[in-house]
Amino acid sequence: MRTASTIWGQILLALLSVLAACSSPDQQTSVPTKDPETGEVYTRKRIVVDDSLIRGRVLDRNDSVLVDTRSYFVLKLPRRPPLDTLGLGILLGWDSTTVRQRIAEALPYPGARPSAGVQLRLTATEVKRVRRDSADWPNLALAERRQRVYTSSAGAAVLGYKASEAQGFYRQAQRYRRGRFYRLRNGGVESYYNGLLTGRHGYLHPLLDAKGQQHGTWTKDTTFRQGQDLHLTLDVKLQAYAEKLLGNRRGYLVALDPRTGEILAYVSGPVYDAATLTAPDQAGVRAELLESEDMPLINRPAMLANPPGSVFKLVNAAVALQLGAISPTTGFRCNQSLVSCVHHHPQAKTLTLGLKYSCNPYFYQTMQSLINRMPDTLAVDTVAVRHANLDLWRRYVRSFGLDSVLGVDVPREAPGFLPTAAYYDKARRTRRWTYRSIYSLSIGQGEINLTGLQMANMAAIIANRGWYYPPHLVRSVGDGGPLPRFTEKRYTLIDSAHFAALIPGMVAVMQKGGTADASSLADVGITVAGKTGTVQNDEGDDHAAFVGFAPADNPKIAVAVYLENGGFGATAAAPCAVLVMEKHLRGYIAPKRKRWEKRIQRRAQSGY
Ligand SMILES: [Zn+2]
């Protein structure tokens, strides 16, 4: 049963919370408290320690400021007509075309009515003019705003935005089919690290007697913490360079330092300007981004999972070596009755040659010997053997951070997918499926899906011969380090010797007769290790893929490139990857590749 006093207590509580919500932080809440022992009445106070909170900045790995906060003035136009636009033009020093144009640009979305609220951003000179004549314009209001400013156009997908500044974008996005999806997933580090960037107010909560003497506190004090700066792992120059190589093409490029997991460049194509989603005058551009069939607002490296294609032969080879299904000296015939081979090549007598020529039948047979491999026991049930071996394969492949999120510091990350034996039981409607019906896995096609972050991490794992730090975008918050989980080394289930056995094949890919020999950096003394992929898909041209790292014997950069409907991995994806490697390792591109670079950039601008 409820007593009168508990009800009264609840009313008091409700009243208190209303009071707390209404009062500005620096006001005291003067609710009297009675000490049950002494009977003395105390006053609760709340004192703000410091309220000059400044949002932290975002800097790149070389301390270039990428995002900062600046104040500016806006002129709020009346929500109801009439508006003397002629007079407004004279007030601001704008001609009539400019007035119309600026009002149209300042609408929250194209075609919105002025009653939706128009705020014109003013220069310092314009502010002076408005202040001088403010008496004549009682229905105009000047307001000071703080806004995040982006110093570079690069890095949109990484930087993201402050949610409170994206309200216009959110309203606009609601009008589109995919709008909700975009809205949820574009916040970048501004959203992921929002609490640390914002900081928090500090409050003291003393209990005071009638004479102003303190008698303890009425609730826990909180310490003031200034907004922290974020130091990104990104190199903004490399980022801008990589964005130029992808331009308007659909796909991604992720480059990371395999030694630390630090992401050096993170491109989601088509690229757009970092300020677009929050800039007050960009509603038109936002509408184009929201409408585009190329879906530029999807954060591709984190959110889209694709079949990896032939680059996945590396993972399958490592697992097959670990489980003893093949050895580095195993040879297989290029038997095209099993699966077609795109490349005409000499016999692949070793694993190195299998990788060099990317021979499909070679890897068909590699995985076949893994899936059909009989264990040492006397098991004769081949159905059970296939089930057990596929699940064993999956367990080893999962240790590459696949089929689960890597924990990268982005707002949303897709896990990708690796099929299980149970999955095939259901999909094939029988437990008696054979290797023949799942062999696509051997060449990285079919049901298997990886994100761009997982692809780059896969290259980093091979570069490190078996381990990785989770890829991440922030190397330090304030004066501290990265988030603790980014300093925890993770190991795959595969011995380092087996990774070492893959590298001669990856080096051979970039040499004469290899699938990507045109993308060699041997002329500038850099040995690249890589693997191309050309991924068939039902909806148009093949996707082009490439993963690799350099220098092969002391890797400092690992890169994954994926171009949707881009054609051959060797001709489309590999050149972008090695240009980014060369730029990072040498700082500039050798004259020999300048024409090549120009051609890629032109193609990037045209979008295909
Ligand atoms: Zn072949």
Coordinates of C-alpha atoms and ligand atoms in Angstrom, one line a residue:
M1 CA 0.0 0.0 0.0
R2 CA 1.2 3.5 -0.8
T3 CA 1.5 5.8 2.1
A4 CA 0.9 9.5 1.8
S5 CA 4.5 10.2 2.6
T6 CA 5.8 8.2 -0.4
I7 CA 3.4 9.9 -2.7
W8 CA 4.5 13.2 -1.4
G9 CA 8.1 12.1 -1.8
Q10 CA 7.4 11.3 -5.5
I11 CA 5.8 14.7 -6.1
L12 CA 8.8 16.3 -4.5
L13 CA 11.2 14.2 -6.6
A14 CA 9.3 15.2 -9.8
L15 CA 9.4 18.9 -8.7
L16 CA 13.1 18.6 -8.1
S17 CA 13.8 17.2 -11.5
V18 CA 11.7 19.9 -13.1
L19 CA 13.7 22.5 -11.1
A20 CA 17.0 20.9 -12.2
A21 CA 15.9 20.9 -15.8
C22 CA 14.9 24.6 -15.8
S23 CA 17.7 26.1 -13.9
S24 CA 20.9 27.0 -15.8
P25 CA 23.9 25.0 -14.6
D26 CA 25.4 27.9 -12.6
Q27 CA 22.3 28.5 -10.5
Q28 CA 21.9 27.1 -7.1
T29 CA 19.0 24.8 -6.2
S30 CA 17.9 26.1 -2.9
V31 CA 16.0 23.1 -1.7
P32 CA 16.2 22.9 2.1
T33 CA 17.4 19.7 3.7
K34 CA 16.8 18.8 7.3
D35 CA 19.5 16.9 9.2
P36 CA 17.6 14.1 11.0
E37 CA 20.0 14.1 14.0
T38 CA 20.6 17.8 14.7
G39 CA 17.4 19.1 13.2
E40 CA 19.3 21.8 11.5
V41 CA 18.1 22.9 8.0
Y42 CA 20.7 23.1 5.3
T43 CA 20.6 24.6 1.8
R44 CA 21.7 22.6 -1.2
K45 CA 23.9 24.4 -3.6
R46 CA 25.2 23.6 -7.0
I47 CA 28.3 25.5 -8.2
V48 CA 29.7 25.3 -11.7
V49 CA 33.5 25.0 -11.5
D50 CA 34.1 26.2 -15.0
D51 CA 31.7 26.4 -17.8
S52 CA 34.0 27.5 -20.6
L53 CA 33.8 24.1 -22.4
I54 CA 35.4 24.1 -25.8
R55 CA 35.0 21.2 -28.1
G56 CA 38.2 19.4 -28.9
R57 CA 39.8 19.7 -32.3
V58 CA 40.5 16.8 -34.7
L59 CA 44.1 16.7 -36.0
D60 CA 45.8 14.3 -38.4
R61 CA 48.9 12.2 -37.6
N62 CA 51.2 15.1 -38.4
D63 CA 49.2 17.6 -36.3
S64 CA 47.4 19.4 -39.1
V65 CA 44.1 20.7 -37.7
L66 CA 41.3 19.1 -39.7
V67 CA 38.3 20.2 -37.7
D68 CA 38.0 23.1 -35.3
T69 CA 35.2 25.2 -33.8
R70 CA 34.7 28.8 -34.9
S71 CA 32.1 31.4 -34.1
Y72 CA 30.2 33.4 -36.7
F73 CA 27.0 35.4 -37.0
V74 CA 23.7 34.6 -38.7
L75 CA 20.9 36.8 -39.6
K76 CA 17.5 35.2 -38.8
L77 CA 14.9 36.2 -41.2
P78 CA 11.3 36.5 -40.1
R79 CA 9.3 33.2 -40.6
R80 CA 6.3 35.1 -41.9
P81 CA 6.2 37.4 -44.9
P82 CA 6.3 40.2 -45.8
L83 CA 10.0 40.5 -46.2
D84 CA 11.4 43.6 -47.8
T85 CA 14.0 41.8 -49.9
L86 CA 15.0 45.0 -51.7
G87 CA 15.6 46.8 -48.4
L88 CA 17.5 43.7 -47.1
G89 CA 19.8 43.8 -50.1
I90 CA 20.6 47.5 -49.4
L91 CA 21.1 46.7 -45.7
L92 CA 23.6 43.9 -46.5
G93 CA 25.1 45.4 -49.6
W94 CA 23.9 42.6 -51.9
D95 CA 22.2 43.0 -55.3
S96 CA 18.8 41.5 -55.8
T97 CA 20.1 38.3 -57.5
T98 CA 22.5 37.7 -54.6
V99 CA 19.6 38.2 -52.1
R100 CA 17.5 35.6 -53.9
Q101 CA 20.4 33.2 -54.3
R102 CA 21.5 33.4 -50.7
I103 CA 18.0 32.9 -49.3
A104 CA 17.5 29.9 -51.6
E105 CA 20.8 28.4 -50.5
A106 CA 20.0 28.9 -46.8
L107 CA 16.8 26.9 -47.0
P108 CA 17.0 23.7 -45.0
Y109 CA 16.2 21.7 -48.2
P110 CA 15.5 22.8 -51.8
G111 CA 12.0 24.0 -52.3
A112 CA 11.4 24.6 -48.5
R113 CA 9.2 27.6 -47.6
P114 CA 10.9 30.5 -45.8
S115 CA 8.7 29.7 -42.9
A116 CA 10.9 26.7 -42.3
G117 CA 13.5 29.2 -41.0
V118 CA 16.2 31.0 -43.0
Q119 CA 19.4 32.0 -41.4
L120 CA 21.9 33.9 -43.5
R121 CA 25.5 33.6 -42.6
L122 CA 27.2 37.0 -42.5
T123 CA 30.7 38.4 -42.8
A124 CA 32.1 40.7 -40.2
T125 CA 31.4 43.7 -42.4
E126 CA 27.8 42.7 -43.0
V127 CA 27.4 42.2 -39.2
K128 CA 28.5 45.8 -38.7
R129 CA 26.0 47.1 -41.3
V130 CA 23.1 45.2 -39.6
R131 CA 24.1 46.5 -36.2
R132 CA 24.3 50.1 -37.4
D133 CA 20.7 49.9 -38.8
S134 CA 19.2 47.5 -36.4
A135 CA 16.6 50.0 -35.2
D136 CA 15.0 50.0 -38.7
W137 CA 14.7 46.2 -38.8
P138 CA 12.9 45.0 -35.6
N139 CA 12.0 41.7 -37.2
L140 CA 15.5 40.6 -38.0
A141 CA 17.7 39.0 -35.3
L142 CA 21.5 38.6 -35.2
A143 CA 22.7 35.5 -33.4
E144 CA 26.1 34.2 -32.7
R145 CA 26.7 30.5 -33.6
R146 CA 29.5 28.1 -33.1
Q147 CA 30.2 25.7 -35.8
R148 CA 32.7 23.0 -36.7
V149 CA 34.8 24.0 -39.6
Y150 CA 36.7 21.6 -41.8
T151 CA 40.1 22.9 -43.0
S152 CA 40.4 20.3 -45.7
S153 CA 37.8 18.8 -48.1
A154 CA 39.4 15.3 -47.5
G155 CA 38.3 12.6 -45.1
A156 CA 34.5 13.1 -45.1
A157 CA 33.8 9.4 -44.2
V158 CA 36.3 9.5 -41.3
L159 CA 35.6 12.9 -39.8
G160 CA 31.8 12.7 -40.0
Y161 CA 29.9 15.5 -38.2
K162 CA 28.5 16.7 -34.9
A163 CA 25.0 15.4 -34.6
S164 CA 23.5 18.8 -33.5
E165 CA 24.9 20.4 -36.6
A166 CA 23.4 17.8 -38.9
Q167 CA 19.7 18.4 -38.2
G168 CA 19.2 19.9 -41.6
F169 CA 20.8 16.8 -43.2
Y170 CA 18.6 14.5 -41.1
R171 CA 15.4 16.4 -42.1
Q172 CA 16.5 16.2 -45.7
A173 CA 17.4 12.5 -45.4
Q174 CA 14.0 11.6 -44.2
R175 CA 12.6 12.3 -47.6
Y176 CA 14.6 9.5 -49.2
R177 CA 14.3 5.8 -49.2
R178 CA 17.8 5.2 -48.0
G179 CA 17.9 8.3 -45.8
R180 CA 17.5 6.6 -42.5
F181 CA 20.3 4.3 -43.3
Y182 CA 22.7 7.1 -44.2
R183 CA 21.7 9.1 -41.2
L184 CA 22.7 6.4 -38.8
R185 CA 26.0 5.7 -40.3
N186 CA 27.8 8.8 -41.2
G187 CA 28.8 10.4 -37.9
G188 CA 32.5 9.4 -38.2
V189 CA 34.9 10.2 -35.3
E190 CA 33.0 13.3 -34.5
S191 CA 30.1 11.0 -33.4
Y192 CA 32.1 8.1 -32.1
Y193 CA 34.3 10.2 -29.8
N194 CA 31.6 12.8 -29.1
G195 CA 31.7 12.5 -25.3
L196 CA 35.5 13.0 -25.2
L197 CA 35.4 15.9 -27.7
T198 CA 32.7 17.7 -25.8
G199 CA 34.2 17.3 -22.3
R200 CA 32.0 17.9 -19.3
H201 CA 31.1 20.5 -16.8
G202 CA 32.4 20.4 -13.2
Y203 CA 29.9 20.8 -10.4
L204 CA 30.3 21.2 -6.6
H205 CA 27.3 20.3 -4.4
P206 CA 27.8 21.7 -1.0
L207 CA 25.2 21.6 1.8
L208 CA 25.2 25.0 3.6
D209 CA 23.8 26.1 6.9
A210 CA 22.2 29.4 7.6
K211 CA 25.6 31.0 8.2
G212 CA 26.9 29.7 4.9
Q213 CA 29.1 27.1 6.5
Q214 CA 29.5 23.9 4.5
H215 CA 28.3 20.6 6.0
G216 CA 29.4 18.0 3.5
T217 CA 27.9 17.6 0.1
W218 CA 24.3 16.5 -0.9
T219 CA 25.5 14.6 -4.0
K220 CA 28.8 13.6 -5.5
D221 CA 30.9 16.4 -7.0
T222 CA 31.9 16.1 -10.6
T223 CA 35.2 17.3 -12.0
F224 CA 35.4 19.6 -15.0
R225 CA 37.0 18.1 -18.0
Q226 CA 37.8 20.2 -21.0
G227 CA 37.0 18.8 -24.5
Q228 CA 39.9 16.6 -25.7
D229 CA 41.7 16.9 -29.0
L230 CA 41.6 13.8 -31.2
H231 CA 44.8 12.9 -33.0
L232 CA 44.0 10.8 -36.0
T233 CA 46.1 8.1 -37.5
L234 CA 45.2 9.5 -40.9
D235 CA 47.8 11.3 -43.0
V236 CA 45.7 14.0 -44.5
K237 CA 48.0 14.5 -47.5
L238 CA 48.0 10.8 -48.3
Q239 CA 44.2 10.8 -47.7
A240 CA 43.7 13.7 -50.2
Y241 CA 46.0 11.9 -52.7
A242 CA 44.1 8.6 -52.4
E243 CA 40.7 10.4 -52.7
K244 CA 41.9 11.8 -56.1
L245 CA 42.6 8.3 -57.3
L246 CA 39.1 7.1 -56.5
G247 CA 37.2 10.3 -57.2
N248 CA 33.7 9.5 -58.4
R249 CA 34.2 5.8 -58.7
R250 CA 32.3 3.4 -56.5
G251 CA 34.6 1.5 -54.2
Y252 CA 37.1 1.9 -51.4
L253 CA 40.8 2.2 -50.5
V254 CA 42.1 1.5 -47.1
A255 CA 45.8 1.9 -46.2
L256 CA 47.2 1.0 -42.8
D257 CA 50.4 0.7 -41.0
P258 CA 50.6 -3.1 -40.3
R259 CA 53.0 -2.6 -37.4
T260 CA 50.4 -0.6 -35.3
G261 CA 47.0 -1.0 -37.0
E262 CA 46.9 2.8 -37.6
I263 CA 44.8 3.7 -40.6
L264 CA 46.7 6.0 -42.9
A265 CA 44.1 6.6 -45.6
Y266 CA 40.4 5.6 -45.6
V267 CA 38.5 6.4 -48.8
S268 CA 34.9 5.6 -49.6
G269 CA 34.1 6.4 -53.2
P270 CA 32.4 8.4 -54.7
V271 CA 34.1 11.0 -52.4
Y272 CA 32.4 14.2 -51.3
D273 CA 33.6 17.3 -49.5
A274 CA 33.9 16.9 -45.7
A275 CA 31.8 20.0 -44.9
T276 CA 28.9 19.0 -47.2
L277 CA 26.6 17.4 -44.7
T278 CA 26.6 20.3 -42.2
A279 CA 27.4 23.4 -44.3
P280 CA 24.3 25.7 -44.3
D281 CA 24.5 26.4 -48.0
Q282 CA 25.0 22.8 -49.2
A283 CA 21.4 21.6 -49.3
G284 CA 21.5 21.2 -53.0
V285 CA 24.7 19.1 -53.0
R286 CA 23.2 17.0 -50.2
A287 CA 20.1 16.3 -52.2
E288 CA 22.3 15.0 -55.1
L289 CA 24.3 12.8 -52.7
L290 CA 21.0 11.4 -51.2
E291 CA 19.6 10.7 -54.7
S292 CA 22.6 9.2 -56.3
E293 CA 22.4 5.6 -57.4
D294 CA 26.1 5.3 -56.6
M295 CA 25.2 5.8 -52.9
P296 CA 28.2 8.0 -52.0
L297 CA 26.8 8.4 -48.4
I298 CA 27.4 4.7 -47.6
N299 CA 30.6 4.4 -45.6
R300 CA 31.9 1.7 -47.8
P301 CA 35.0 0.4 -46.1
A302 CA 33.1 -0.3 -42.9
M303 CA 29.5 -0.9 -44.0
L304 CA 29.7 -2.9 -47.3
A305 CA 30.8 -6.5 -47.3
N306 CA 31.8 -7.9 -50.7
P307 CA 33.1 -11.2 -52.0
P308 CA 36.9 -10.8 -51.9
G309 CA 37.6 -12.8 -55.0
S310 CA 41.1 -14.2 -55.7
V311 CA 42.8 -12.2 -53.0
F312 CA 41.2 -14.7 -50.6
K313 CA 43.4 -17.4 -52.1
L314 CA 46.0 -16.1 -49.7
V315 CA 43.9 -16.9 -46.6
N316 CA 42.9 -20.3 -48.0
A317 CA 46.5 -21.2 -48.7
A318 CA 47.5 -20.2 -45.2
V319 CA 44.8 -22.4 -43.7
A320 CA 45.6 -25.3 -46.0
L321 CA 49.3 -25.1 -45.0
Q322 CA 48.4 -25.0 -41.3
L323 CA 46.1 -28.0 -41.6
G324 CA 48.7 -29.9 -43.7
A325 CA 46.4 -30.1 -46.8
I326 CA 49.2 -28.7 -48.9
S327 CA 52.9 -27.8 -48.6
P328 CA 54.8 -24.9 -50.3
T329 CA 56.0 -27.4 -52.9
T330 CA 52.6 -28.8 -53.8
G331 CA 51.8 -28.5 -57.5
F332 CA 48.4 -28.8 -59.1
R333 CA 47.4 -29.1 -62.8
C334 CA 45.6 -26.2 -64.3
N335 CA 42.6 -28.5 -64.9
Q336 CA 40.0 -26.3 -66.5
S337 CA 37.3 -29.0 -66.2
L338 CA 37.1 -28.2 -62.5
V339 CA 36.9 -24.4 -62.8
S340 CA 38.0 -22.0 -65.6
C341 CA 41.3 -20.3 -65.3
V342 CA 41.4 -16.7 -66.5
H343 CA 45.1 -16.7 -67.0
H344 CA 47.1 -18.7 -69.6
H345 CA 50.2 -19.7 -67.7
P346 CA 52.9 -22.4 -67.4
Q347 CA 52.3 -25.2 -64.9
A348 CA 51.9 -24.1 -61.3
K349 CA 54.4 -26.6 -59.7
T350 CA 54.5 -24.8 -56.4
L351 CA 52.3 -22.6 -54.2
T352 CA 54.4 -19.6 -55.2
L353 CA 53.6 -20.2 -58.9
G354 CA 49.9 -20.9 -58.0
L355 CA 49.7 -17.4 -56.4
K356 CA 51.8 -15.8 -59.2
Y357 CA 49.4 -16.9 -61.9
S358 CA 46.3 -16.8 -59.6
C359 CA 45.4 -20.3 -61.0
N360 CA 41.8 -21.0 -60.1
P361 CA 42.1 -24.9 -60.5
Y362 CA 45.2 -24.7 -58.2
F363 CA 43.1 -23.3 -55.4
Y364 CA 40.1 -25.4 -56.3
Q365 CA 42.2 -28.4 -55.6
T366 CA 43.9 -26.9 -52.5
M367 CA 40.6 -26.4 -50.8
Q368 CA 39.3 -29.7 -52.1
S369 CA 42.1 -31.5 -50.3
L370 CA 41.3 -29.5 -47.2
I371 CA 37.5 -30.2 -47.2
N372 CA 37.7 -33.8 -48.2
R373 CA 40.7 -34.6 -46.0
M374 CA 40.2 -37.7 -43.9
P375 CA 41.2 -37.3 -40.3
D376 CA 43.5 -39.9 -38.6
T377 CA 40.5 -41.6 -37.1
L378 CA 38.7 -44.4 -38.9
A379 CA 35.8 -42.1 -39.9
V380 CA 34.2 -43.2 -43.1
D381 CA 31.2 -41.0 -43.2
T382 CA 32.3 -38.5 -45.8
V383 CA 29.3 -36.2 -45.0
A384 CA 30.5 -35.9 -41.4
V385 CA 34.1 -35.3 -42.6
R386 CA 33.1 -32.5 -45.0
H387 CA 31.0 -30.9 -42.2
A388 CA 33.8 -31.1 -39.7
N389 CA 36.5 -29.8 -42.2
L390 CA 34.4 -26.9 -43.4
D391 CA 33.8 -25.8 -39.8
L392 CA 37.5 -26.3 -39.0
W393 CA 38.3 -24.1 -42.1
R394 CA 35.9 -21.5 -40.8
R395 CA 37.4 -21.5 -37.3
Y396 CA 40.9 -20.8 -38.7
V397 CA 39.6 -18.2 -41.2
R398 CA 37.7 -16.4 -38.4
S399 CA 40.9 -15.8 -36.6
F400 CA 41.7 -13.3 -39.3
G401 CA 39.0 -11.1 -37.7
L402 CA 36.5 -12.1 -40.3
D403 CA 32.8 -12.8 -39.8
S404 CA 32.8 -10.4 -36.9
V405 CA 33.4 -6.8 -36.3
L406 CA 37.0 -5.7 -35.9
G407 CA 36.0 -3.0 -33.4
V408 CA 37.2 -0.1 -35.5
D409 CA 36.4 3.3 -34.1
V410 CA 33.6 4.0 -36.6
P411 CA 29.9 4.4 -35.7
R412 CA 28.8 1.2 -37.5
E413 CA 30.8 -1.7 -38.8
A414 CA 29.4 -4.7 -40.8
P415 CA 30.7 -8.2 -39.7
G416 CA 30.9 -9.7 -43.1
F417 CA 30.1 -13.4 -43.6
L418 CA 31.6 -16.8 -43.7
P419 CA 29.3 -19.8 -44.3
T420 CA 29.1 -22.7 -41.9
A421 CA 28.3 -26.3 -42.6
A422 CA 24.8 -25.8 -41.1
Y423 CA 24.3 -22.9 -43.5
Y424 CA 24.9 -25.1 -46.5
D425 CA 22.6 -27.9 -45.0
K426 CA 19.9 -25.3 -45.2
A427 CA 20.8 -23.5 -48.4
R428 CA 21.4 -26.8 -50.3
R429 CA 18.4 -28.5 -48.6
T430 CA 20.5 -31.5 -47.9
R431 CA 23.3 -32.6 -45.5
R432 CA 24.8 -34.5 -48.5
W433 CA 26.2 -31.4 -50.3
T434 CA 29.6 -32.1 -51.8
Y435 CA 32.7 -30.0 -52.3
R436 CA 31.6 -29.4 -55.9
S437 CA 28.7 -27.3 -54.7
I438 CA 30.7 -25.1 -52.4
Y439 CA 34.0 -24.8 -54.3
S440 CA 33.4 -21.0 -55.0
L441 CA 34.9 -20.4 -51.5
S442 CA 38.2 -21.6 -52.8
I443 CA 38.5 -18.6 -55.1
G444 CA 36.9 -16.1 -52.7
Q445 CA 33.4 -16.0 -54.3
G446 CA 30.0 -17.3 -53.5
E447 CA 28.6 -16.7 -50.0
I448 CA 31.7 -15.2 -48.5
N449 CA 31.8 -11.5 -47.7
L450 CA 34.5 -9.2 -46.3
T451 CA 34.5 -5.4 -45.5
G452 CA 37.2 -3.1 -46.8
L453 CA 38.6 -2.8 -43.3
Q454 CA 38.8 -6.6 -43.1
M455 CA 40.5 -6.8 -46.5
A456 CA 43.2 -4.2 -45.4
N457 CA 43.6 -6.0 -42.1
M458 CA 44.1 -9.3 -44.0
A459 CA 47.0 -7.7 -45.9
A460 CA 48.4 -6.4 -42.6
I461 CA 48.2 -9.9 -41.0
I462 CA 50.2 -11.4 -43.8
A463 CA 52.7 -8.5 -43.7
N464 CA 53.1 -9.3 -39.9
R465 CA 53.2 -13.0 -40.5
G466 CA 50.2 -13.8 -38.4
W467 CA 49.1 -11.1 -36.0
Y468 CA 47.5 -7.7 -36.0
Y469 CA 46.4 -4.7 -33.9
P470 CA 42.8 -3.8 -34.5
P471 CA 42.7 -1.1 -37.2
H472 CA 41.8 2.3 -35.8
L473 CA 41.5 5.9 -36.7
V474 CA 42.5 7.7 -33.5
R475 CA 46.0 7.3 -32.2
S476 CA 45.6 9.6 -29.1
V477 CA 42.8 11.3 -27.2
G478 CA 44.2 14.5 -25.5
D479 CA 47.5 13.6 -24.0
G480 CA 46.6 9.9 -23.7
G481 CA 47.0 7.0 -26.1
P482 CA 44.4 5.3 -28.3
L483 CA 41.5 3.3 -26.8
P484 CA 43.0 0.4 -24.8
R485 CA 41.7 -2.3 -27.1
F486 CA 43.8 -0.9 -30.0
T487 CA 47.0 -1.8 -28.2
E488 CA 46.1 -5.5 -27.7
K489 CA 47.9 -7.7 -30.2
R490 CA 45.7 -10.4 -31.7
Y491 CA 47.0 -13.6 -33.1
T492 CA 45.6 -15.8 -35.9
L493 CA 45.6 -19.6 -35.4
I494 CA 48.3 -20.0 -38.1
D495 CA 52.0 -20.4 -37.6
S496 CA 54.2 -17.5 -38.8
A497 CA 56.1 -19.9 -41.1
H498 CA 53.0 -20.5 -43.2
F499 CA 52.6 -16.8 -43.7
A500 CA 56.2 -16.5 -44.7
A501 CA 55.5 -19.2 -47.3
L502 CA 52.9 -16.9 -49.0
I503 CA 55.2 -14.0 -49.5
P504 CA 57.4 -15.2 -52.4
G505 CA 54.1 -15.8 -54.3
M506 CA 52.9 -12.3 -53.5
V507 CA 56.2 -10.8 -54.7
A508 CA 56.0 -12.9 -57.9
V509 CA 52.6 -11.4 -58.6
M510 CA 54.3 -8.0 -59.1
Q511 CA 57.1 -9.4 -61.2
K512 CA 57.4 -10.3 -64.9
G513 CA 54.7 -12.9 -65.7
G514 CA 52.7 -12.2 -62.5
T515 CA 49.1 -10.9 -62.7
A516 CA 50.1 -7.4 -61.6
D517 CA 53.6 -7.0 -63.1
A518 CA 52.8 -3.6 -64.6
S519 CA 52.3 -2.2 -61.1
S520 CA 55.8 -3.0 -59.9
L521 CA 57.8 -0.4 -58.0
A522 CA 61.1 -2.2 -58.6
D523 CA 62.4 0.8 -60.5
V524 CA 62.4 2.9 -57.3
G525 CA 63.8 0.0 -55.2
I526 CA 60.6 -1.0 -53.5
T527 CA 59.5 -4.6 -53.5
V528 CA 55.7 -4.9 -53.3
A529 CA 53.9 -8.0 -52.2
G530 CA 50.4 -8.2 -53.6
K531 CA 47.5 -10.2 -54.9
T532 CA 44.9 -9.2 -57.5
G533 CA 41.3 -10.2 -57.6
T534 CA 38.6 -9.9 -60.3
V535 CA 35.2 -10.6 -58.8
Q536 CA 32.4 -11.8 -60.9
N537 CA 29.0 -10.5 -60.1
D538 CA 25.5 -10.9 -61.5
E539 CA 24.8 -7.2 -61.8
G540 CA 27.3 -6.0 -64.4
D541 CA 31.0 -5.7 -64.9
D542 CA 33.4 -7.5 -62.6
H543 CA 34.7 -5.9 -59.4
A544 CA 38.4 -5.1 -59.3
A545 CA 40.3 -5.9 -56.1
F546 CA 43.8 -5.8 -54.8
V547 CA 45.6 -6.3 -51.5
G548 CA 49.2 -5.8 -50.8
F549 CA 52.0 -4.4 -48.7
A550 CA 55.4 -2.8 -49.0
P551 CA 58.3 -3.1 -48.6
A552 CA 57.9 -6.9 -48.8
D553 CA 60.6 -7.7 -46.3
N554 CA 59.9 -4.8 -43.8
P555 CA 56.3 -3.8 -44.4
K556 CA 55.3 -0.2 -43.5
I557 CA 52.1 0.1 -45.4
A558 CA 49.3 -2.4 -46.3
V559 CA 46.6 -1.4 -48.8
A560 CA 43.3 -2.8 -50.0
V561 CA 41.5 -1.4 -53.0
Y562 CA 38.1 -2.4 -54.3
L563 CA 36.5 -0.9 -57.4
E564 CA 32.9 -1.9 -58.0
N565 CA 32.4 -2.9 -61.6
G566 CA 36.0 -1.7 -62.1
G567 CA 37.0 -4.6 -64.3
F568 CA 40.3 -6.4 -63.8
G569 CA 42.0 -6.2 -60.4
A570 CA 45.4 -6.0 -62.1
T571 CA 44.6 -3.0 -64.4
A572 CA 42.2 -1.1 -62.2
A573 CA 42.9 -1.7 -58.5
A574 CA 46.6 -2.5 -58.3
P575 CA 47.8 0.8 -59.8
C576 CA 45.8 2.8 -57.3
A577 CA 47.3 0.7 -54.4
V578 CA 50.9 1.0 -55.5
L579 CA 50.7 4.8 -56.1
V580 CA 49.5 5.2 -52.5
M581 CA 52.4 3.0 -51.4
E582 CA 54.9 5.0 -53.4
K583 CA 53.5 8.3 -52.1
H584 CA 53.7 7.1 -48.5
L585 CA 57.1 5.5 -48.7
R586 CA 58.9 8.1 -50.9
G587 CA 56.7 11.2 -50.6
Y588 CA 56.4 11.6 -54.4
I589 CA 55.7 9.7 -57.5
A590 CA 58.5 8.8 -59.9
P591 CA 58.4 10.7 -63.3
K592 CA 58.0 7.3 -64.9
R593 CA 54.5 6.9 -63.4
K594 CA 53.3 10.5 -63.8
R595 CA 51.3 9.9 -66.9
W596 CA 49.8 6.8 -65.4
E597 CA 48.8 8.8 -62.3
K598 CA 47.2 11.5 -64.5
R599 CA 45.2 8.9 -66.4
I600 CA 43.9 7.3 -63.2
Q601 CA 42.9 10.7 -61.8
R602 CA 41.1 11.6 -65.1
R603 CA 39.2 8.4 -65.0
A604 CA 38.4 8.9 -61.3
Q605 CA 36.9 12.3 -62.1
S606 CA 34.7 10.8 -64.9
G607 CA 33.5 8.2 -62.4
Y608 CA 34.2 4.9 -64.2
Ligands
ZN1 ZN 45.4 -21.9 -64.2

